[in-house]
Short mmCIF file of C-alpha atoms in Angstrom, two decimals:
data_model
loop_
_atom_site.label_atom_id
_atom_site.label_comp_id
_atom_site.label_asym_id
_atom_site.label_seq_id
_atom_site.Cartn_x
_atom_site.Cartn_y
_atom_site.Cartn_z
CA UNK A 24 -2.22 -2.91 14.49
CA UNK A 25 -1.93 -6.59 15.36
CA UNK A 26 -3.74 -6.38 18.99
CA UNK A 27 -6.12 -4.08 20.15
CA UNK A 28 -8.26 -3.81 23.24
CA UNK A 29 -11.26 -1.55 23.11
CA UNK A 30 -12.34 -0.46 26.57
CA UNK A 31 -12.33 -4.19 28.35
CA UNK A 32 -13.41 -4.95 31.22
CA UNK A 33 -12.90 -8.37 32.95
CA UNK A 34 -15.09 -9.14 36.21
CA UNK A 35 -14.43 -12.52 38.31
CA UNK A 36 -17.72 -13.42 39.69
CA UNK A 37 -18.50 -11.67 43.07
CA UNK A 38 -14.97 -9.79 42.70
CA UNK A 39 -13.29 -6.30 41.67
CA UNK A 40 -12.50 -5.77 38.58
CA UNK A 41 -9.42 -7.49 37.07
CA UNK A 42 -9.73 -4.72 34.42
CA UNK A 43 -11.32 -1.93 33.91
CA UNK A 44 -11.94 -0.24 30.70
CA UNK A 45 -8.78 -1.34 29.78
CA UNK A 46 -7.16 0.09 26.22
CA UNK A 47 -4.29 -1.01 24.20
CA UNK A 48 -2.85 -1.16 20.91
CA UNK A 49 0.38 -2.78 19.48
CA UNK A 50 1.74 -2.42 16.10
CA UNK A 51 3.26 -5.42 14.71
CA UNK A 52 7.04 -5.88 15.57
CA UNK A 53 6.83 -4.11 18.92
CA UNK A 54 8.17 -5.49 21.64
CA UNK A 55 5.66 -4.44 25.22
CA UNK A 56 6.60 -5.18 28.61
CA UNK A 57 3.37 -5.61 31.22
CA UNK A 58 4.74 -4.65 34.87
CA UNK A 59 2.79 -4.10 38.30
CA UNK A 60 1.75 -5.69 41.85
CA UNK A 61 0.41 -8.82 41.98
CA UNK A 62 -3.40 -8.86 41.52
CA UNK A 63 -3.06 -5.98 38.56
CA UNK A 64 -4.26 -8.12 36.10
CA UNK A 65 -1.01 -9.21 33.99
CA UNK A 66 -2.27 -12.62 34.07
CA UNK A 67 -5.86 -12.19 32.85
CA UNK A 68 -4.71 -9.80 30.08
CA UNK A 69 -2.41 -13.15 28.90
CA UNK A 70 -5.26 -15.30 29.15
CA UNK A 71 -7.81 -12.86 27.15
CA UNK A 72 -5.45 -12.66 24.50
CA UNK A 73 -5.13 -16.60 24.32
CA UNK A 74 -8.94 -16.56 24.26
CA UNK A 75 -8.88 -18.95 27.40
CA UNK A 76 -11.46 -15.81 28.72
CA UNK A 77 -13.87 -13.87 27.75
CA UNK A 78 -14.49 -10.03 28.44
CA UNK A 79 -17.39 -9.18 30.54
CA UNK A 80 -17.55 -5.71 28.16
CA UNK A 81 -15.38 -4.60 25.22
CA UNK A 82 -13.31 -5.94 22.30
CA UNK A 83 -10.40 -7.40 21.39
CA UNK A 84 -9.03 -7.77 17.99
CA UNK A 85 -5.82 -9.77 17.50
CA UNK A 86 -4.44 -10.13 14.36
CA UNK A 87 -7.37 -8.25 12.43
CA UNK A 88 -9.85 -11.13 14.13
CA UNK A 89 -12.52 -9.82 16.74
CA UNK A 90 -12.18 -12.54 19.17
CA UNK A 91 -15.97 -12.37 20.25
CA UNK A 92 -16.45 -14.55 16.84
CA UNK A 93 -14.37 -17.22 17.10
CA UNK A 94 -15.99 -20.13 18.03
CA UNK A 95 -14.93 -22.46 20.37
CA UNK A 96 -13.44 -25.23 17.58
CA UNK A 97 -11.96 -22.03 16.30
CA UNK A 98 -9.39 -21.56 19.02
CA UNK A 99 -6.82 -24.22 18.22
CA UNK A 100 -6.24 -22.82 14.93
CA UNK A 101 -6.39 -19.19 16.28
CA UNK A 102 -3.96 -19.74 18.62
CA UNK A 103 -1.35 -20.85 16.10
CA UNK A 104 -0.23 -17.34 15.68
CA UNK A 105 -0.35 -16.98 19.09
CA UNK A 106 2.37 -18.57 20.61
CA UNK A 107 2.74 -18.50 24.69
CA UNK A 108 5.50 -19.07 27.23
CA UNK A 109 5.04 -19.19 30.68
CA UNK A 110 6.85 -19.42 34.38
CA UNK A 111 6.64 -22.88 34.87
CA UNK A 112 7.37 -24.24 31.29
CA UNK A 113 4.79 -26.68 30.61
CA UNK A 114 6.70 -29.48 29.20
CA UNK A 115 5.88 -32.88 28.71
CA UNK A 116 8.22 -34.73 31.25
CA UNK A 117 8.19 -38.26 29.44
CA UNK A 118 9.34 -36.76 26.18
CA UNK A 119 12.51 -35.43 25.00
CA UNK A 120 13.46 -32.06 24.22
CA UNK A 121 12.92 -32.97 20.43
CA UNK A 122 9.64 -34.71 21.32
CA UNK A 123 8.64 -31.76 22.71
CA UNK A 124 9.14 -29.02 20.20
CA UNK A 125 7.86 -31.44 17.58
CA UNK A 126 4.39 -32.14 19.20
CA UNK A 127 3.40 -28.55 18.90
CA UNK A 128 3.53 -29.50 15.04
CA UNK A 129 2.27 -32.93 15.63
CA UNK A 130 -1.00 -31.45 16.71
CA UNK A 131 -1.68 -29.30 13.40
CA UNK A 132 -1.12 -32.32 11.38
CA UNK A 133 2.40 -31.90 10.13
CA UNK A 134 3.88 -34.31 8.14
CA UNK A 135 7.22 -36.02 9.11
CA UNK A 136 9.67 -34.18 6.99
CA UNK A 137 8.24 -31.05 7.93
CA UNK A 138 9.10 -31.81 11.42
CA UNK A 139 12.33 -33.29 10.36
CA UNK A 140 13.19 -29.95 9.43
CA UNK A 141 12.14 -27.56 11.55
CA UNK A 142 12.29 -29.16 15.03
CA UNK A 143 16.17 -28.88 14.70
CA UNK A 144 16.65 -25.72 12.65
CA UNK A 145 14.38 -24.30 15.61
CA UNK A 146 16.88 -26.12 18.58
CA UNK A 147 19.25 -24.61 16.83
CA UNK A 148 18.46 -20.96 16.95
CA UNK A 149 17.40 -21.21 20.17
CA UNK A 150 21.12 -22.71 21.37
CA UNK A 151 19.77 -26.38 21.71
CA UNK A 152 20.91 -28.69 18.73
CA UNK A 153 23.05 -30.18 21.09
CA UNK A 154 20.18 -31.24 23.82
CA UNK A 155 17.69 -32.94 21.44
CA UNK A 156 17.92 -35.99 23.16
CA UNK A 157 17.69 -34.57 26.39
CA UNK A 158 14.41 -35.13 28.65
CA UNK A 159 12.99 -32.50 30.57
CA UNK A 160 14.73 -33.20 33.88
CA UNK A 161 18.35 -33.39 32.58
CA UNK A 162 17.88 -29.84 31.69
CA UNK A 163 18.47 -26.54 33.65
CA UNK A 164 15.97 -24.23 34.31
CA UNK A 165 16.74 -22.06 31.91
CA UNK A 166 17.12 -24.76 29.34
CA UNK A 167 14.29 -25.85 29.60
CA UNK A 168 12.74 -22.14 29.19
CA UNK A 169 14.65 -22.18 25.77
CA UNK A 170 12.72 -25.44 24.91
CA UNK A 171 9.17 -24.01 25.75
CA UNK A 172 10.07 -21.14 24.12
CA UNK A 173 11.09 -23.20 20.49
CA UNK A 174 7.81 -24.93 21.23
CA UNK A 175 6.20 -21.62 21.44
CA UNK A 176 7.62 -20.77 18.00
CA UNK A 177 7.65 -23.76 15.79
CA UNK A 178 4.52 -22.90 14.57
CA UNK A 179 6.10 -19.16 13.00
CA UNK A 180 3.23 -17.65 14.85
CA UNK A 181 3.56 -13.44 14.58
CA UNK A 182 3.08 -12.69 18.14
CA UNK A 183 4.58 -14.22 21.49
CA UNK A 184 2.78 -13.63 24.66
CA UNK A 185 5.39 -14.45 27.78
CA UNK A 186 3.90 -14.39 31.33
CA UNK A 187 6.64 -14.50 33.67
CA UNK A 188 9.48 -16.43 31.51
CA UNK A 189 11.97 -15.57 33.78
CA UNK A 190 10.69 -16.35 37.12
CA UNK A 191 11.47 -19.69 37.85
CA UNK A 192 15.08 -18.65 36.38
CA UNK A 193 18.73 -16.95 38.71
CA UNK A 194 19.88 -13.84 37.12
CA UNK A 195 22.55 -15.24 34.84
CA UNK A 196 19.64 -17.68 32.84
CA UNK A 197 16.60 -14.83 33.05
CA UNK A 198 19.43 -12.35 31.30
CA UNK A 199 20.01 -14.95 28.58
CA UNK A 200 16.47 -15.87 27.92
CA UNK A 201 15.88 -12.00 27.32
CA UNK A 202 18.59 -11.41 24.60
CA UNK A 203 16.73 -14.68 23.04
CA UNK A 204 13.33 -13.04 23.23
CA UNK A 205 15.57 -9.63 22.27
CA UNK A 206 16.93 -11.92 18.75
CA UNK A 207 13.21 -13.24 18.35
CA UNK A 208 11.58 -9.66 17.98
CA UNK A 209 14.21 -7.92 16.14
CA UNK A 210 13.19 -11.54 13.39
CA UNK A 211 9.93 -9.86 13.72
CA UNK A 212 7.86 -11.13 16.19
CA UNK A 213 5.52 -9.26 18.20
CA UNK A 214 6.78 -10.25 21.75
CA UNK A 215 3.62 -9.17 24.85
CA UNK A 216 6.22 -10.25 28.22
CA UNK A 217 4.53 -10.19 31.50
CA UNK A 218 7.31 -9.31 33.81
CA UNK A 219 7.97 -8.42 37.77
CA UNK A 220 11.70 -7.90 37.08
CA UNK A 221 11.90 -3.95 37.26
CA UNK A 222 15.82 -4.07 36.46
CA UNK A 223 15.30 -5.85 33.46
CA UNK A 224 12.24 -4.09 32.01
CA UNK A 225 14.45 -1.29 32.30
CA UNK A 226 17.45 -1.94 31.01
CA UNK A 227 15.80 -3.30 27.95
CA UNK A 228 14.58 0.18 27.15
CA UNK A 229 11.26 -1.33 26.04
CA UNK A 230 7.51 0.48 25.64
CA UNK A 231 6.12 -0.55 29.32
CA UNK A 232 2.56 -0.58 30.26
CA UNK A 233 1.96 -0.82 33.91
CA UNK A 234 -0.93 -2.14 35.39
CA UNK A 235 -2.69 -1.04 39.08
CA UNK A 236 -5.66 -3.02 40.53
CA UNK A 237 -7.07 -3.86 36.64
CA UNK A 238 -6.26 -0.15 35.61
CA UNK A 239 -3.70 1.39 33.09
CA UNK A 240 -2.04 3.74 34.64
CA UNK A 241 1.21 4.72 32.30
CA UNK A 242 2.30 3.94 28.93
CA UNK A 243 6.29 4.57 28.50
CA UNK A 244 8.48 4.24 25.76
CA UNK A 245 11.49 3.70 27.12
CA UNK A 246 13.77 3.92 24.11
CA UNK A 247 13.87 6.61 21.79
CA UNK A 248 12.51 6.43 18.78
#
């Protein structure tokens, strides 16, 4: 099991519930879409398993680590295995696309031929070699997806939490960003994808856990098995 909730519940102050009792498990090497309304909590179960919140009640374990005990200075290097892509990309505009995949290695103290080495093996698989030179800007939209999500994976972490990848993206880009996430799982990363695109989720014949108002309300393998 590489995460595991344990009856969470998440309260904003002075609001409902953006979950309730909420329980999941996911082996490693599954690949989980999150669906429902806006307001379900897709986001805050993202950001719980980041460790950017806290759980008013219940556990989380990700990766065999209860994430009530690590500390604060803890985070950075728990969230190495964590790697995250989200709607709006988060790149750094003034650097280039190799810049960009490289800083997520900067930041853990890499040394140069490390980064060397990876940052264009990494452009590669992800259809970029070409682009390294490329900023930000001079990119499409779903280029620059494909850079956030080598950034996302430089670091070999075992699971990749996506909130929304493909909303910012027309139907032609979001399609190819999936068979990418597709390639990335079947390498053997756990893939968590927050998603609102109900013809994609399924005709990826995925496990989907859908979401109402903070509640779990089905849990549906959509392939067989």
């Amino acid at each position: 099991m590489i995460i595991s909730l344990e009856d969470v519940t998440k309260i904003y102050s002075g609001k409902a519930p953006a979950l309730s009792h909420f329980n999941l498990e996911v082996d490693e090497g599954e690949f989980v879409f999150i669906v429902g309304d806006s307001g379900s909590g897709k986001s805050t179960l993202i950001r719980l398993l980041l460790k950017e919140l806290d759980p008013t009640e219940g556990e989380i374990y990700v990766n065999q680590r209860q994430l009530s005990r690590v500390k604060r200075k803890q985070i950075p290097k728990y969230r190495r295995n964590v790697g995250c892509v989200f709607q709006d990309f988060r790149l750094l505009r003034d650097r280039n696309v190799y810049d960009n995949v490289g800083f997520a290695l900067r930041v853990v103290g890499a040394s140069n031929r490390t980064i060397q080495t990876r940052v264009p093996a990494m452009l590669s698989m992800v259809g970029l070699a070409e682009k390294y030179k490329s900023f930000p800007d001079e990119l499409s939209g779903g280029e620059q997806q494909r850079v956030a999500i080598a950034r996302a994976l430089i670091n070999s972490p075992r699971i990749l939490l996506a909130d929304e990848p493909t909303g910012n993206l027309d139907a032609n880009n979001a399609w190819e960003i999936m068979k990418l996430l597709d390639e990335i799982n079947k390498r053997g990363t756990t893939v968590l994808l927050v998603s609102h695109n109900l013809e994609i989720v399924r005709a990826m014949k995925k496990r989907v856990i859908t979401l109402k108002k903070g509640v779990l309300v089905s849990d549906e393998r959509l392939y067989t098995e």
